[in-house]
mmCIF file of C-alpha atoms in Angstrom:
data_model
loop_
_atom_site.group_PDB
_atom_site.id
_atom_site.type_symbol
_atom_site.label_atom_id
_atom_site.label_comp_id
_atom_site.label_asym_id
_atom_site.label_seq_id
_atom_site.Cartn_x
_atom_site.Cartn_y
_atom_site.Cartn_z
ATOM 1 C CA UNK A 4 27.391 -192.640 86.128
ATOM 2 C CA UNK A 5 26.674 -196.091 85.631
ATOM 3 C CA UNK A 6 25.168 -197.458 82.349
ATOM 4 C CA UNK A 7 22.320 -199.295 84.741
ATOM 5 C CA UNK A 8 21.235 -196.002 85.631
ATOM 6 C CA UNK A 9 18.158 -196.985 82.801
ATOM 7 C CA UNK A 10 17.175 -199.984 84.891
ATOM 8 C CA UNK A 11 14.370 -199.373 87.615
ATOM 9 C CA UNK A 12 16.484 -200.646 91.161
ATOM 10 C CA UNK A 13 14.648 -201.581 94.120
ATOM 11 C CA UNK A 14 16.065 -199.638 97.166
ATOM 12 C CA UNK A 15 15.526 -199.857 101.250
ATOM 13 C CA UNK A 16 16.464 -197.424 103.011
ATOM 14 C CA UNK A 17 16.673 -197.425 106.658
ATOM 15 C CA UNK A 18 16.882 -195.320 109.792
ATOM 16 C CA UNK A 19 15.500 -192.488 111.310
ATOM 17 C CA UNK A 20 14.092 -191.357 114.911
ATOM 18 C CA UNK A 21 15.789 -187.173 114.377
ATOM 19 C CA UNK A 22 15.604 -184.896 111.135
ATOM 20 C CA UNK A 23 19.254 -185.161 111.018
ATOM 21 C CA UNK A 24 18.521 -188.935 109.747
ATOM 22 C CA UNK A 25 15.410 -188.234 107.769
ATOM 23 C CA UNK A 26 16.574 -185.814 105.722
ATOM 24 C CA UNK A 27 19.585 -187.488 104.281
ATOM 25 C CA UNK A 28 17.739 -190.200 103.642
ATOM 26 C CA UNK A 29 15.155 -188.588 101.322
ATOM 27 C CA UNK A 30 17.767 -186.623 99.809
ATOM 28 C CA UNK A 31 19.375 -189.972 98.545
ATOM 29 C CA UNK A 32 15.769 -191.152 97.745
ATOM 30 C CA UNK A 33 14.820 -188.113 95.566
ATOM 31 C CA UNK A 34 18.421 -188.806 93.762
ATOM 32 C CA UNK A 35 17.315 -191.823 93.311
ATOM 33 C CA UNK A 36 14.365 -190.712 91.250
ATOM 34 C CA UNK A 37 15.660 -188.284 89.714
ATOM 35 C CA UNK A 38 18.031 -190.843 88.114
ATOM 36 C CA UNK A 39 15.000 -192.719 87.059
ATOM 37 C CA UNK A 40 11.731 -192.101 88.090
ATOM 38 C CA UNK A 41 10.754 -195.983 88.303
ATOM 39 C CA UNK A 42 12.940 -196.690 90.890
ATOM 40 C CA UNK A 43 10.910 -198.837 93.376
ATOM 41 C CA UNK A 44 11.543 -197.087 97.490
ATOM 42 C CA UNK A 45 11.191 -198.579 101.013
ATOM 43 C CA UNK A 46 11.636 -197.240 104.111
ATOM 44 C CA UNK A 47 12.221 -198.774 107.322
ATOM 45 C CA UNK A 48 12.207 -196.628 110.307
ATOM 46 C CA UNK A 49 11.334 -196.856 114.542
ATOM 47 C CA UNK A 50 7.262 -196.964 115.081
ATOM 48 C CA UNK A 51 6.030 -193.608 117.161
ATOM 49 C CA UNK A 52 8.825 -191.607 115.557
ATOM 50 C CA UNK A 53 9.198 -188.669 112.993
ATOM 51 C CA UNK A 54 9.687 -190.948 110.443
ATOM 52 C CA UNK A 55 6.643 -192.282 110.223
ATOM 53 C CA UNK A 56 5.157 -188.671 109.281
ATOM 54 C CA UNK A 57 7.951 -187.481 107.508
ATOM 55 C CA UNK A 58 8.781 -190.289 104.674
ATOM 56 C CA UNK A 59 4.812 -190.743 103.322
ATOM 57 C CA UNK A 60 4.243 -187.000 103.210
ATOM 58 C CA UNK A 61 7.732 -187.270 101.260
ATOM 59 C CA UNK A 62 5.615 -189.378 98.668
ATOM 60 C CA UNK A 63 7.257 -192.829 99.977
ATOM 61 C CA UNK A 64 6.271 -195.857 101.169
ATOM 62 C CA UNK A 65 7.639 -196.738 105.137
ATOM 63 C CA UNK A 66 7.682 -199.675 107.749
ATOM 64 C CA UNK A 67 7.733 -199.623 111.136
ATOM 65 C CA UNK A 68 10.510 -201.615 113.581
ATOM 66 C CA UNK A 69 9.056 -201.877 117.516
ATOM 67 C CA UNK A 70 12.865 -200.902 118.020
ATOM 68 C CA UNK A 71 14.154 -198.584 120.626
ATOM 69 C CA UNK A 72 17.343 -197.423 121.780
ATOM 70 C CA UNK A 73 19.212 -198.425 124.566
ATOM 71 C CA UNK A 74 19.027 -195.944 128.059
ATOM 72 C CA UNK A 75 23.202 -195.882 128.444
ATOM 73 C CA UNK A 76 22.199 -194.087 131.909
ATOM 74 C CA UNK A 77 19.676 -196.982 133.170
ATOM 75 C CA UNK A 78 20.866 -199.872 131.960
ATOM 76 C CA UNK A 79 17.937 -201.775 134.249
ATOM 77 C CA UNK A 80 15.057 -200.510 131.604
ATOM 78 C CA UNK A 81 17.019 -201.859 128.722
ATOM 79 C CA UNK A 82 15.313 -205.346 129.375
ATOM 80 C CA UNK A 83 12.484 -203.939 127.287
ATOM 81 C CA UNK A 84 14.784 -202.582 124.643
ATOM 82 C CA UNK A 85 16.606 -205.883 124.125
ATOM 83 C CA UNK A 86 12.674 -207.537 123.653
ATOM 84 C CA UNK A 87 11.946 -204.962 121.095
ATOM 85 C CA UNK A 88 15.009 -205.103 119.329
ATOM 86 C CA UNK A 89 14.187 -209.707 118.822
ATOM 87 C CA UNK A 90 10.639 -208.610 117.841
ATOM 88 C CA UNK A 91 12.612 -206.315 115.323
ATOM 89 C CA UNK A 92 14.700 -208.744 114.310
ATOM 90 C CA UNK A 93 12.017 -211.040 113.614
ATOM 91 C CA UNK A 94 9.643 -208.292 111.718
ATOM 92 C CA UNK A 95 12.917 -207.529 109.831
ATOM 93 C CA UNK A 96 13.421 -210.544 107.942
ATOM 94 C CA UNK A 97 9.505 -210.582 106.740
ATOM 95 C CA UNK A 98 10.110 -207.311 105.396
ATOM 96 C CA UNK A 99 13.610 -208.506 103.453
ATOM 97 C CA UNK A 100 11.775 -211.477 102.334
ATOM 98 C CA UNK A 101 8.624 -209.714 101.108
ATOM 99 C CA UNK A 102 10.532 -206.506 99.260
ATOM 100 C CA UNK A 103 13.534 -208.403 97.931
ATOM 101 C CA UNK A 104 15.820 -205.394 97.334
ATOM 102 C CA UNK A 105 18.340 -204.478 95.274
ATOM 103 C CA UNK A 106 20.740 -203.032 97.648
ATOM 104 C CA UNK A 107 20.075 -201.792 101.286
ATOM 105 C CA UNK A 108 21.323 -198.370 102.901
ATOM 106 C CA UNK A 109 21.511 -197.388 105.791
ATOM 107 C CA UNK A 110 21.582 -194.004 107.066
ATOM 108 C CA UNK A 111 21.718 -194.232 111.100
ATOM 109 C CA UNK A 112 19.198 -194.308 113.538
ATOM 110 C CA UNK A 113 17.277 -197.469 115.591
ATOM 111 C CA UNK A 114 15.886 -198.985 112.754
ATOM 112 C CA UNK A 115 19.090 -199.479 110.438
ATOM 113 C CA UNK A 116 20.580 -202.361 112.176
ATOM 114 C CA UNK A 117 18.050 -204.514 112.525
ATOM 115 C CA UNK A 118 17.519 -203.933 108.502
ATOM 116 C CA UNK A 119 20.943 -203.761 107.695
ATOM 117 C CA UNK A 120 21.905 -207.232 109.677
ATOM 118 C CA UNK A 121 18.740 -209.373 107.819
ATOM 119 C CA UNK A 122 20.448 -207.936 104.414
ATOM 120 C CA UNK A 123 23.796 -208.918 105.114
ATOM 121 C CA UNK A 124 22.369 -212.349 106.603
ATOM 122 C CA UNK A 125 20.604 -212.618 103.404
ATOM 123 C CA UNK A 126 23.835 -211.467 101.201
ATOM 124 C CA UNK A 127 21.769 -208.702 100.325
ATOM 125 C CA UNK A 128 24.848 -205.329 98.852
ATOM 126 C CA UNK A 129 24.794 -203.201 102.072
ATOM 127 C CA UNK A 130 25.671 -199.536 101.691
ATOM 128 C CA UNK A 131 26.389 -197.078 105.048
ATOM 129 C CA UNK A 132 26.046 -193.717 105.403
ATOM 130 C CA UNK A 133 27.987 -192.327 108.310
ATOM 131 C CA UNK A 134 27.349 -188.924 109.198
ATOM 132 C CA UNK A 135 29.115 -188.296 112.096
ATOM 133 C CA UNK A 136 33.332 -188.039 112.783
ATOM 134 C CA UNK A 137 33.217 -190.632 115.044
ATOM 135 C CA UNK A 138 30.617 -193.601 114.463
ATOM 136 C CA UNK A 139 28.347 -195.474 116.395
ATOM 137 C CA UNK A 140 28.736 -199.135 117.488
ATOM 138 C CA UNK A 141 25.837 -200.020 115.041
ATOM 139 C CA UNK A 142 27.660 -198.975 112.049
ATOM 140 C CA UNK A 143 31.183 -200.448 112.966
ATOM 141 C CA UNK A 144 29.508 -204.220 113.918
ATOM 142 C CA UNK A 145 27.617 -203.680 110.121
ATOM 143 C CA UNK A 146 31.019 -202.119 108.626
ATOM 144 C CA UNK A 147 32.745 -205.563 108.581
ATOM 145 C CA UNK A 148 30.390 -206.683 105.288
ATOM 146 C CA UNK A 149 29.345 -204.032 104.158
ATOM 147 C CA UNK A 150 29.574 -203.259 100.433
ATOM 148 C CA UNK A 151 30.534 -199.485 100.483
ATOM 149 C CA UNK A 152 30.738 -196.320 103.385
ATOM 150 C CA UNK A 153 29.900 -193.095 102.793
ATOM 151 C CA UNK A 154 31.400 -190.886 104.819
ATOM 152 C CA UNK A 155 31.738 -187.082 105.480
ATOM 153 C CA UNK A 156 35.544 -186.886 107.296
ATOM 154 C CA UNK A 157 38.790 -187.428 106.821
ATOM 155 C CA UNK A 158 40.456 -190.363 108.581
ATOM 156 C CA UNK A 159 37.678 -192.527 108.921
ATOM 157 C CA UNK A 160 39.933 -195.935 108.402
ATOM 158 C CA UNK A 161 40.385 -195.885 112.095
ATOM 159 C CA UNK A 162 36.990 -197.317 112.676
ATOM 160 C CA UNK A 163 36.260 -198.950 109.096
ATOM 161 C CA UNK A 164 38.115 -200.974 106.377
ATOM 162 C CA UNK A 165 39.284 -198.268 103.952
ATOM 163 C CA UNK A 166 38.924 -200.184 100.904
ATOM 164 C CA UNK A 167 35.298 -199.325 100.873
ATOM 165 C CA UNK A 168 34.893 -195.721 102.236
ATOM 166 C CA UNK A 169 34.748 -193.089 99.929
ATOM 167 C CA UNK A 170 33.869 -189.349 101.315
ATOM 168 C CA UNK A 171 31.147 -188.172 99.711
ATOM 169 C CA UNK A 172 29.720 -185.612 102.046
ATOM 170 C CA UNK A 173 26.481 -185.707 103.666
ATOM 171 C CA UNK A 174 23.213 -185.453 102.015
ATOM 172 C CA UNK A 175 21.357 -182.179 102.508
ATOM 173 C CA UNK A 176 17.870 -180.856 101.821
ATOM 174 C CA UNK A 177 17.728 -179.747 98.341
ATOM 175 C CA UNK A 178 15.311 -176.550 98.805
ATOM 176 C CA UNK A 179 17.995 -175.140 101.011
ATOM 177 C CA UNK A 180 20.530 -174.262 98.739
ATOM 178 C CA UNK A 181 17.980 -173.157 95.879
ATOM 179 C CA UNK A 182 16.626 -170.275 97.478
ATOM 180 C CA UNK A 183 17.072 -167.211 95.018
ATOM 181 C CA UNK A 184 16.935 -164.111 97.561
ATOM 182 C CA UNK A 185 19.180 -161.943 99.034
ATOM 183 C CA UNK A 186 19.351 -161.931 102.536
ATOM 184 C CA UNK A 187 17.644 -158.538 103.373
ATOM 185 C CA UNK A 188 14.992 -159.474 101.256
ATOM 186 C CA UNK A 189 14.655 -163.047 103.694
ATOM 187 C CA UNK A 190 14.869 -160.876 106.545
ATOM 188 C CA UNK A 191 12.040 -159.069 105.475
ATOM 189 C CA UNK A 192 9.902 -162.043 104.525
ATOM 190 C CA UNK A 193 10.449 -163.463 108.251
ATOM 191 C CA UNK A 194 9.040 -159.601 109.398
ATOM 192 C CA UNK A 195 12.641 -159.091 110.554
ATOM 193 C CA UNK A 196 14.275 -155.802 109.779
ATOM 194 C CA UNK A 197 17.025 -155.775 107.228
ATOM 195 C CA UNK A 198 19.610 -153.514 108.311
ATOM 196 C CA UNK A 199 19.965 -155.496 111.756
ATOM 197 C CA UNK A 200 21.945 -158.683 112.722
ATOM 198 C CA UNK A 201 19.701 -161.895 112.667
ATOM 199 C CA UNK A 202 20.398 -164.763 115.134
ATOM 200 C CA UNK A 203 18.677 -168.282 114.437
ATOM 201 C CA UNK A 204 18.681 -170.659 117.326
ATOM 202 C CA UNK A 205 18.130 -174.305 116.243
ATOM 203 C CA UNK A 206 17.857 -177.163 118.722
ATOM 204 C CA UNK A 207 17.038 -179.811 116.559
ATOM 205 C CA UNK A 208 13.837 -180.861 115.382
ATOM 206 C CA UNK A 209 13.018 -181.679 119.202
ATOM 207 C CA UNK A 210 14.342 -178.858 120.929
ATOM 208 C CA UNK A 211 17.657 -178.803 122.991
ATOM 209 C CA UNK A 212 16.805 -178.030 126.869
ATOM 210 C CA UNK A 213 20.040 -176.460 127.458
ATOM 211 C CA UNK A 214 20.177 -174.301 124.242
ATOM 212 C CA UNK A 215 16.902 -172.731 125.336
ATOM 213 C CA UNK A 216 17.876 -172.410 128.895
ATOM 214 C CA UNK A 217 21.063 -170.227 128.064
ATOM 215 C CA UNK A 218 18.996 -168.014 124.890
ATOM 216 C CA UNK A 219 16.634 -167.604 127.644
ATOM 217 C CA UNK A 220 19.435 -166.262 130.252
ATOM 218 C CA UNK A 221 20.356 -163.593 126.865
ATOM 219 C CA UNK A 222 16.628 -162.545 125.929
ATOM 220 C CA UNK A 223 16.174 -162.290 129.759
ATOM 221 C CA UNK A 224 18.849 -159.410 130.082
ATOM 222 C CA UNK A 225 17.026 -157.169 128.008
ATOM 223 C CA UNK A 226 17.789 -156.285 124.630
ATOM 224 C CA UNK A 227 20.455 -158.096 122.262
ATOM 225 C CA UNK A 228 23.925 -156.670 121.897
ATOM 226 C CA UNK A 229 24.653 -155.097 118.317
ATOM 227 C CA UNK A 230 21.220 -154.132 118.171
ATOM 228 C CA UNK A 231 20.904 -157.849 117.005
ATOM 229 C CA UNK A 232 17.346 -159.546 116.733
ATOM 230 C CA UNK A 233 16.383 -163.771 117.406
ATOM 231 C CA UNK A 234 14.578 -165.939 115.703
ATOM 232 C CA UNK A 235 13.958 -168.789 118.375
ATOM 233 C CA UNK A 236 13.054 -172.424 117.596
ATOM 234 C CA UNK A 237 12.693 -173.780 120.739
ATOM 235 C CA UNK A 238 11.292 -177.408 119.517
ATOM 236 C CA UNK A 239 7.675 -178.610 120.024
ATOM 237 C CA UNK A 240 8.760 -180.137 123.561
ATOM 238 C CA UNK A 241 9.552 -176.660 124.955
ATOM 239 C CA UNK A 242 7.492 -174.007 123.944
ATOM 240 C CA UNK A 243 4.994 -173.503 126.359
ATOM 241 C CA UNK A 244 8.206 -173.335 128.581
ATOM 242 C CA UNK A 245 9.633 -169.837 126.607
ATOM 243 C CA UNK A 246 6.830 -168.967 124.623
ATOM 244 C CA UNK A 247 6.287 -165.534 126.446
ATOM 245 C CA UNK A 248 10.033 -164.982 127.435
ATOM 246 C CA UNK A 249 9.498 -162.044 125.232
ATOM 247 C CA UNK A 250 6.292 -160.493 125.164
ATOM 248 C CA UNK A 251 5.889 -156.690 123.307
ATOM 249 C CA UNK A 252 9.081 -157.170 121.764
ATOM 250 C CA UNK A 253 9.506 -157.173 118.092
ATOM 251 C CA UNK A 254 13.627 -158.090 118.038
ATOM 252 C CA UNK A 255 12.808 -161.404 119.442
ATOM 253 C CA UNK A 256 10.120 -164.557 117.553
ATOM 254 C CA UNK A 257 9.611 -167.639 119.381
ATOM 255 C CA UNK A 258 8.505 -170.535 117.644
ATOM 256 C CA UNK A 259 8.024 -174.596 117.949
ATOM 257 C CA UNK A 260 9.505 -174.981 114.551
ATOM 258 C CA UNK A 261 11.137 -173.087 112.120
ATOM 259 C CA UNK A 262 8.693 -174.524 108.995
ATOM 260 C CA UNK A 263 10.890 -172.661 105.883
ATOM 261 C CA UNK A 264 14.314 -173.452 107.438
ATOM 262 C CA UNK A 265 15.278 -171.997 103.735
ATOM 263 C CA UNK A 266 14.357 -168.905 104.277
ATOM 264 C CA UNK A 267 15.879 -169.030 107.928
ATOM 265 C CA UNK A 268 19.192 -169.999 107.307
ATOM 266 C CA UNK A 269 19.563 -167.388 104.379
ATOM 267 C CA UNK A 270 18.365 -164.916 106.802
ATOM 268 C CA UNK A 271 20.990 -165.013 109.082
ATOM 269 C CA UNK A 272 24.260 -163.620 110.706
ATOM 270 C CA UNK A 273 24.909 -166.219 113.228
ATOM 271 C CA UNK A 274 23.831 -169.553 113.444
ATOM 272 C CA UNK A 275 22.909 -170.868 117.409
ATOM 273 C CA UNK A 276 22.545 -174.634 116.902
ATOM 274 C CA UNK A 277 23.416 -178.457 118.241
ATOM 275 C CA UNK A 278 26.009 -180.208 115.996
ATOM 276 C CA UNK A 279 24.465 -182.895 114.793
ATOM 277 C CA UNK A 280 26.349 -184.459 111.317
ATOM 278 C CA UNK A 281 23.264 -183.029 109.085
ATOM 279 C CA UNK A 282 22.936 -179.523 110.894
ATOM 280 C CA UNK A 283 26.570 -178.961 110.274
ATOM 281 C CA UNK A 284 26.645 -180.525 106.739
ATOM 282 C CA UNK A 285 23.729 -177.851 105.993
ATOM 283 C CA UNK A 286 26.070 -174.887 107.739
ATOM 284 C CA UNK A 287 28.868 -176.242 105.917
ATOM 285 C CA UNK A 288 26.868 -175.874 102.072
ATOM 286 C CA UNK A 289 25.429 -172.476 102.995
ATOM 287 C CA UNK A 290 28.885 -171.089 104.521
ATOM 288 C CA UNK A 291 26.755 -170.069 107.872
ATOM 289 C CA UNK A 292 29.399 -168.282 110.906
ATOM 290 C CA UNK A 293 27.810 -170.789 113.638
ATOM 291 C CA UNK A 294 28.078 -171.245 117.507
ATOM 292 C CA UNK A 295 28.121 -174.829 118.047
ATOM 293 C CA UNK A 296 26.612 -175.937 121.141
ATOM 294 C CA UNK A 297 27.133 -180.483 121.203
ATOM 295 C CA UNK A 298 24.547 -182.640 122.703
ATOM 296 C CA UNK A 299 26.227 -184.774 125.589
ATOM 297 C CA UNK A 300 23.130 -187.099 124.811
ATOM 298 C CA UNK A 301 24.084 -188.686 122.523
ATOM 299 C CA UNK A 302 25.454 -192.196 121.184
ATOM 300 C CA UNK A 303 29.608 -192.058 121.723
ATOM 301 C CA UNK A 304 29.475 -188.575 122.479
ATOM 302 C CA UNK A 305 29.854 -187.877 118.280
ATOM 303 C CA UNK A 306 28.348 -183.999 118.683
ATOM 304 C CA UNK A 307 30.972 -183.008 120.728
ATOM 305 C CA UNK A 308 33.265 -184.496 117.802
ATOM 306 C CA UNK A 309 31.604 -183.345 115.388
ATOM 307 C CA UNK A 310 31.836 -179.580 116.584
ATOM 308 C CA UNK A 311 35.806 -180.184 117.723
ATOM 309 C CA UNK A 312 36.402 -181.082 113.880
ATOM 310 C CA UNK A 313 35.023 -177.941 112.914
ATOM 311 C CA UNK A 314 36.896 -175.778 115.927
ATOM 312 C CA UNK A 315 39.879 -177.060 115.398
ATOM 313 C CA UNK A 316 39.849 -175.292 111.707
ATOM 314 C CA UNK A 317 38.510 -172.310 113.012
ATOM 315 C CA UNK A 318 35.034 -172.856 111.225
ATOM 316 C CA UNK A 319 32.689 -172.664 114.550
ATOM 317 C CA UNK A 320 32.904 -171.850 117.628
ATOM 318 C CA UNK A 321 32.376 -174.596 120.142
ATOM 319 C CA UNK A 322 30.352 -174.220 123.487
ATOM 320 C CA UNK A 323 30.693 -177.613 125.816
ATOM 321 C CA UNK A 324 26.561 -178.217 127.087
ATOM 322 C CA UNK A 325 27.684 -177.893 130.990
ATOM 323 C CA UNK A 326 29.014 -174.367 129.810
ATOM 324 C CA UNK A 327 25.803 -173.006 127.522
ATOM 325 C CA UNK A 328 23.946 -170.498 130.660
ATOM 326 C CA UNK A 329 27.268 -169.188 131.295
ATOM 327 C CA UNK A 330 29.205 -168.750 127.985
ATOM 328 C CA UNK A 331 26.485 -168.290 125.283
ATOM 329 C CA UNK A 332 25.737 -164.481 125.964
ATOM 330 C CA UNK A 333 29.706 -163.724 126.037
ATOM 331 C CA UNK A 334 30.344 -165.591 123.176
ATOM 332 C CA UNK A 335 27.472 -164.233 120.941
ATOM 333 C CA UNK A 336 27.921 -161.041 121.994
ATOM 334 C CA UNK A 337 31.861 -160.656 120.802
ATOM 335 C CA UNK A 338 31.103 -162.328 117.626
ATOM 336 C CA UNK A 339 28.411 -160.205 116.788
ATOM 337 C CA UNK A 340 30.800 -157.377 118.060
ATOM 338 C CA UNK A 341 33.629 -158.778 115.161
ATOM 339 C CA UNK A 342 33.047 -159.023 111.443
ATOM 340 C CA UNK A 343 36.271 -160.297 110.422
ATOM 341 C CA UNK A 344 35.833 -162.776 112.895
ATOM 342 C CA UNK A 345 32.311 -163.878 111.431
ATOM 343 C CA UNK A 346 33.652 -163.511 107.679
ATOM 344 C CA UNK A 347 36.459 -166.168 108.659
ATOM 345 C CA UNK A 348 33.931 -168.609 110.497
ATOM 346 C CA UNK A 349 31.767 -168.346 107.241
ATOM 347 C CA UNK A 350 34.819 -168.843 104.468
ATOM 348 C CA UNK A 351 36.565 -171.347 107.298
ATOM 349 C CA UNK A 352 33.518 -173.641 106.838
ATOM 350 C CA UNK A 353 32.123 -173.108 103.530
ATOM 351 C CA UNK A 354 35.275 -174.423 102.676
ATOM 352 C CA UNK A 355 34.745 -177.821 104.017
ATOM 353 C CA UNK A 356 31.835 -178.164 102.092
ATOM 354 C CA UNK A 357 31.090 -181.314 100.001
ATOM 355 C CA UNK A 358 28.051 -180.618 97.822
ATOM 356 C CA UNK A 359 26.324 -183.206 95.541
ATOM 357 C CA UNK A 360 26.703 -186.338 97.993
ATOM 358 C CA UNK A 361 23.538 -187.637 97.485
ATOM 359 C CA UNK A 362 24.371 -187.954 93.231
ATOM 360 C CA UNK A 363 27.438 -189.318 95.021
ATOM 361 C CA UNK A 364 26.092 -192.191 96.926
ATOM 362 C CA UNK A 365 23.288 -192.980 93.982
ATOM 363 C CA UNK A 366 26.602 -193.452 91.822
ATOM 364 C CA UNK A 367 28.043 -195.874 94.527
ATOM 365 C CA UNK A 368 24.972 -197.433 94.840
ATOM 366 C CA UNK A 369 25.022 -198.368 90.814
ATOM 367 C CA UNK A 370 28.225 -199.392 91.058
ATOM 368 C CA UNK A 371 27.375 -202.061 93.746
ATOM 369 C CA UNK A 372 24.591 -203.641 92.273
ATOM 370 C CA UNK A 373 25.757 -203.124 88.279
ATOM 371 C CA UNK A 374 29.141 -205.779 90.261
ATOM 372 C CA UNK A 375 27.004 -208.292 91.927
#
């Protein structure tokens, strides 16, 4: 720990537009304060997404970029996107001028690279934190100066200078991990019954179409195999869609959003979920037997990564998006069917766990700014 840890730092952090972003990022923030209380926080996310929710009911303090991401599949609408992203640019360096931080971090999403470019311009200590096993183009343009990259896989010098990456893991929500209950007793708290096999299907804080399509194809065949039960999140985008897929039956609960993913995730046997960097980091700390179903939407196809990393040491198992309808119910069904298959998925990827990252990355961050 560094011996500035006694001096109050002012910090931006930037990114957002999923919960696999937010959360990391107030994970670091809360380390942050805990290290000392006075340290002064801004964020910097995309207007009209989660962010702008998420961060003040965190206790913080946020701005808003007019940024938007770029439509890879019609390239004629990005003549908007390229407008927003000057009017970003421009909004960017009033908020570097007027907050005058400390050291800037960015943590993925629209917002970071407008924030993240001003602060290098302005020879402001940049600090990355790359979720993902294969980056963005964002992070690799802002790689070139920045101070330090946090990163959460092995071999990352092929897309950034190693002399500053250090893997750290990546930074997950604190209440998940500090749930004391066993997971009978969580079971029971959901109104599930104990002595059955609990699925959890997560597609991301907005829902996966294709996840809820093939659970959909399973819940429609009757009841689960293994006598198993579902808890369904089908995201707020999708649930007057499956809402009543299940109606009289008490093995299956359908739901927007799962509000005590805590409790959830202790709950159950399998985990049913996209493979976002922060989903698996969480799977990863809790040691969670998971079927891993990648987004194809999604910024150099890094999900599909992602969830290869993991298959490739036997930790998940991997179902490709154009496969989901066809391959989820046989899949579930034989790994519900196999404990020693499940035990190995859950030691397999407990094992690549890398807890404490965000003390991590609030030591880095000290480091930086104690060397300026």
């Amino acid at each position: 720990m560094s011996t500035m840890s006694s001096h109050p730092l002012k910090v931006l952090i930037s990114g957002g537009g999923t919960g696999g972003h937010i959360f990391p990022a107030l994970s670091i923030a809360n380390a942050l304060r805990r290290r000392n209380p006075e340290t002064e926080i801004l964020f910097v996310g995309a207007e009209n997404r989660m962010e702008m929710e998420r961060v003040p009911a965190a206790g913080y303090r946020i701005e808003g970029l007019p940024v938007a991401g770029f439509d890879r599949k019609r390239l004629w609408r990005n003549f908007k996107v390229v407008w927003k992203l000057f009017k970003s640019l421009r909004k960017a360096r009033g908020i570097m001028a007027g907050f005058n931080p400390d050291i800037a971090i960015g943590v993925g999403g629209y917002a970071s690279g407008p924030m993240l470019k001003e602060a290098q311009r302005r020879g402001i200590p940049t600090l990355l934190q790359e979720q993902n096993s294969y980056p963005g183009v964002t992070n690799k343009l802002l790689a070139k100066k920045a101070a330090a990259i946090c990163v959460a896989y092995d071999n990352m010098e092929r897309f950034f200078p190693a002399e500053v990456i250090t893997k750290t893991g990546n930074p997950v929500r604190a209440d998940l991990d500090a749930l004391a209950i066993t997971q009978e007793d969580a079971k029971k708290e959901l109104d599930f019954d104990p002595s059955r096999p609990l699925v959890l299907v997560v597609g991301g804080s907005l829902g996966a179409g294709t996840v809820n399509r093939a659970v959909k194809a399973i819940v429609d065949r009757g009841s689960l195999p293994e006598n198993a039960q579902l808890m369904w999140q089908t995201g707020k985008y999708y649930i007057d869609d499956y809402k009543d897929c299940a109606p009289g039956r008490d093995d299956v609960k359908i739901m927007p959003f799962v509000s005590r993913m805590d409790l959830a995730y202790r709950a159950a046997d399998i985990v049913v979920s996209r493979a976002g960097a922060g989903t698996i980091s969480e799977l990863q700390n809790l040691g969670k037997a998971a079927i891993l179903i990648p987004s194809p939407n999604v910024a150099e196809d890094h999900q599909r990564k992602n969830a290869q990393a993991l298959a490739d040491r036997e930790a998940a198992v991997m179902i490709l998006d154009a496969d989901a309808v066809s391959s989820l119910p046989g899949e579930l069904a034989s790994l519900l069917a196999d404990r020693d298959r499940r035990s190995r998925l859950r030691d397999n990827i407990a094992a690549m766990a890398l807890r404490g990252a965000d003390d991590r990355i609030v030591d880095i961050v000290y480091n930086i700014v104690s060397n300026r």
